[in-house]
């Protein structure tokens, strides 16, 4: 269904724009983005902690998550070298520390130490997790895919550890996690209002015509 009185649009064409300019546009529209606070370890034993906002679930069975390294950053090099990493949820309480670990420190610097982030041993992998994060996902390297200037890292999930206080009815509860999200530019977001709605099975849609009528009126 189209409308003649739709708002005017601005067209951004990647073929006509500098890559960095179009990158800023993409970051501003693919929002909000969860943040993978990736902890990895170099072959020499140096711990790296860095936020990556191109992050999501890649597969359910087997459980696989993914994050994207734009360029060859320490997280990517370390994961390739050791085959392990953790992803800690970025809580609102550590906002400044999360941002600070994105600083372009020279190689060999421990971001966690420089930014005052406390780490602790993980359960199933040799790479530590963020102690003050309520969630840690422990992964072994599944595979990587190179796409232009970026590399997508797929991690096979070996375990997820969650603070006991954040688990209710058998699953982590969002109101106890307080996650940060990335927006465009230097913008970040907190959780805000939580909306809850059930998905409508097609059988119910068929049985009750008022369901479709109510949705179309919105």
Tab-separated table of C-alpha atoms in Angstrom, residues 10-17 21-22 25 29:
chain	number	residue	atom	x	y	z
A	10	UNK	CA	16.735	12.088	1.037
A	11	UNK	CA	18.521	9.432	-1.026
A	12	UNK	CA	21.982	8.280	0.096
A	13	UNK	CA	23.733	6.365	-2.690
A	14	UNK	CA	26.898	4.431	-1.722
A	15	UNK	CA	28.105	4.675	-5.323
A	16	UNK	CA	28.153	8.467	-5.097
A	17	UNK	CA	29.469	8.940	-1.553
A	21	UNK	CA	30.319	9.216	4.816
A	22	UNK	CA	28.042	6.328	3.875
A	25	UNK	CA	24.616	7.012	7.433
A	29	UNK	CA	19.785	3.983	10.577
